[in-house]
C-alpha cells in the first residue's frame, strides 16, 4: 500500500496547489493574474488526475470508491478550468467558485482514500 499512498499524497499535493491558484484568482480583479493562476491550476489538476488514474488501476474495495470519486471531481474541475482558459468568461467568479468546489470535493475524497487505505493496511499486519 505504500506506493498506493504515495500516489494519493502526490495527487493531494497537486490538488492543494490547484486550490491555492484558484483562491489567488478569486482574490484578484486583474484578468491577466486570474488567467495565469487558472492556467497553473489546470497544470496541477492534470498532474493530480494522472496520479488518480494510476491509482484507480491498483485499488479495490472501499478505497476504490473514494479514488473514483476523487478522479471524477478532479476531472470536472480540470474541464471547467480548461474551458475558462480556452474562452475566458465575462464574469469569471461563478466558474472559479465551481472549480474551487470540485477541487475541495476531490481533496475530501483523497483524504478518505488515504484513511481507508491506512486502515486496510493495518488490518493486514
Short mmCIF file of C-alpha atoms in Angstrom, two decimals:
data_model
loop_
_atom_site.label_atom_id
_atom_site.label_comp_id
_atom_site.label_asym_id
_atom_site.label_seq_id
_atom_site.Cartn_x
_atom_site.Cartn_y
_atom_site.Cartn_z
CA UNK A 1 0.00 0.00 0.00
CA UNK A 2 2.98 2.33 0.39
CA UNK A 3 3.15 3.02 -3.35
CA UNK A 4 -0.62 3.46 -3.38
CA UNK A 5 -0.44 6.02 -0.59
CA UNK A 6 2.40 7.83 -2.33
CA UNK A 7 0.31 8.34 -5.48
CA UNK A 8 -2.55 9.62 -3.37
CA UNK A 9 -0.35 12.03 -1.45
CA UNK A 10 1.17 13.35 -4.69
CA UNK A 11 -2.35 13.83 -6.08
CA UNK A 12 -3.34 15.58 -2.85
CA UNK A 13 -0.36 17.94 -3.11
CA UNK A 14 -1.29 18.86 -6.68
CA UNK A 15 -4.93 19.39 -5.68
CA UNK A 16 -3.83 21.66 -2.83
CA UNK A 17 -1.65 23.66 -5.23
CA UNK A 18 -4.53 23.93 -7.71
CA UNK A 19 -6.78 25.13 -4.90
CA UNK A 20 -4.27 27.82 -3.95
CA UNK A 21 -4.13 29.02 -7.56
CA UNK A 22 -7.92 29.22 -7.75
CA UNK A 23 -8.01 31.10 -4.43
CA UNK A 24 -5.48 33.53 -5.87
CA UNK A 25 -7.67 34.03 -8.95
CA UNK A 26 -10.73 34.59 -6.75
CA UNK A 27 -8.87 37.25 -4.77
CA UNK A 28 -7.82 39.18 -7.88
CA UNK A 29 -9.59 41.52 -10.25
CA UNK A 30 -6.75 41.73 -12.78
CA UNK A 31 -7.75 39.42 -15.63
CA UNK A 32 -4.13 38.58 -16.50
CA UNK A 33 -3.35 37.46 -12.95
CA UNK A 34 -6.57 35.41 -12.89
CA UNK A 35 -5.81 33.74 -16.22
CA UNK A 36 -2.25 32.88 -15.21
CA UNK A 37 -3.46 31.39 -11.93
CA UNK A 38 -6.09 29.30 -13.71
CA UNK A 39 -3.50 28.03 -16.22
CA UNK A 40 -1.28 26.92 -13.35
CA UNK A 41 -4.28 25.28 -11.68
CA UNK A 42 -5.00 23.37 -14.91
CA UNK A 43 -1.43 22.02 -14.87
CA UNK A 44 -1.79 20.85 -11.25
CA UNK A 45 -5.19 19.32 -11.97
CA UNK A 46 -3.76 17.38 -14.91
CA UNK A 47 -0.99 16.00 -12.70
CA UNK A 48 -3.45 15.08 -9.94
CA UNK A 49 -5.76 13.43 -12.47
CA UNK A 50 -2.86 11.39 -13.85
CA UNK A 51 -1.91 10.11 -10.38
CA UNK A 52 -5.51 9.27 -9.57
CA UNK A 53 -5.91 7.43 -12.86
CA UNK A 54 -2.86 5.30 -12.00
CA UNK A 55 -4.30 4.70 -8.54
CA UNK A 56 -7.67 3.61 -9.93
CA UNK A 57 -5.96 0.69 -11.63
CA UNK A 58 -4.49 -0.57 -8.35
CA UNK A 59 -7.15 -0.32 -5.69
CA UNK A 60 -10.18 -2.36 -4.78
CA UNK A 61 -12.79 -2.25 -2.06
CA UNK A 62 -13.75 0.84 -0.12
CA UNK A 63 -10.64 2.73 -1.24
CA UNK A 64 -11.71 2.20 -4.85
CA UNK A 65 -14.92 4.19 -4.34
CA UNK A 66 -13.08 7.19 -2.86
CA UNK A 67 -10.39 7.16 -5.56
CA UNK A 68 -13.01 7.04 -8.32
CA UNK A 69 -14.92 9.92 -6.73
CA UNK A 70 -11.71 11.96 -6.37
CA UNK A 71 -10.86 11.27 -10.01
CA UNK A 72 -14.33 12.37 -11.13
CA UNK A 73 -14.19 15.62 -9.13
CA UNK A 74 -10.66 16.32 -10.39
CA UNK A 75 -11.74 15.71 -13.98
CA UNK A 76 -14.71 18.07 -13.63
CA UNK A 77 -12.51 20.74 -12.05
CA UNK A 78 -9.93 20.37 -14.82
CA UNK A 79 -12.53 20.52 -17.58
CA UNK A 80 -14.14 23.64 -16.10
CA UNK A 81 -10.79 25.36 -15.57
CA UNK A 82 -9.59 24.47 -19.07
CA UNK A 83 -12.83 25.83 -20.53
CA UNK A 84 -12.15 29.11 -18.74
CA UNK A 85 -8.65 29.31 -20.21
CA UNK A 86 -9.99 28.47 -23.65
CA UNK A 87 -12.76 31.08 -23.51
CA UNK A 88 -12.47 33.49 -20.60
CA UNK A 89 -15.92 34.37 -19.21
CA UNK A 90 -17.08 37.95 -18.75
CA UNK A 91 -17.66 37.21 -15.06
CA UNK A 92 -15.18 34.50 -14.04
CA UNK A 93 -16.13 34.31 -10.36
CA UNK A 94 -19.00 31.77 -10.63
CA UNK A 95 -16.81 29.47 -12.75
CA UNK A 96 -13.87 29.90 -10.38
CA UNK A 97 -16.13 29.02 -7.47
CA UNK A 98 -17.33 25.89 -9.30
CA UNK A 99 -13.73 24.80 -9.92
CA UNK A 100 -12.88 25.51 -6.29
CA UNK A 101 -15.80 23.38 -5.10
CA UNK A 102 -14.79 20.43 -7.28
CA UNK A 103 -11.19 20.66 -6.04
CA UNK A 104 -12.34 20.68 -2.41
CA UNK A 105 -14.59 17.67 -3.06
CA UNK A 106 -11.66 15.85 -4.70
CA UNK A 107 -9.42 16.65 -1.73
CA UNK A 108 -12.04 15.28 0.65
CA UNK A 109 -12.19 12.01 -1.30
CA UNK A 110 -8.39 11.70 -1.47
CA UNK A 111 -8.22 12.15 2.31
CA UNK A 112 -10.90 9.48 2.68
CA UNK A 113 -8.99 7.10 0.40
CA UNK A 114 -5.80 7.63 2.41
CA UNK A 115 -7.60 6.94 5.69
CA UNK A 116 -9.30 3.80 4.37
CA UNK A 117 -6.07 2.58 2.81
CA UNK A 118 -4.20 3.02 6.08
CA UNK A 119 -6.92 1.14 7.98
CA UNK A 120 -6.86 -1.69 5.44
CA UNK A 121 -3.08 -1.88 5.65
CA UNK A 122 -3.17 -2.05 9.47
CA UNK A 123 -5.75 -4.85 9.32
CA UNK A 124 -3.39 -6.94 7.17
CA UNK A 125 -0.48 -6.59 9.61
#
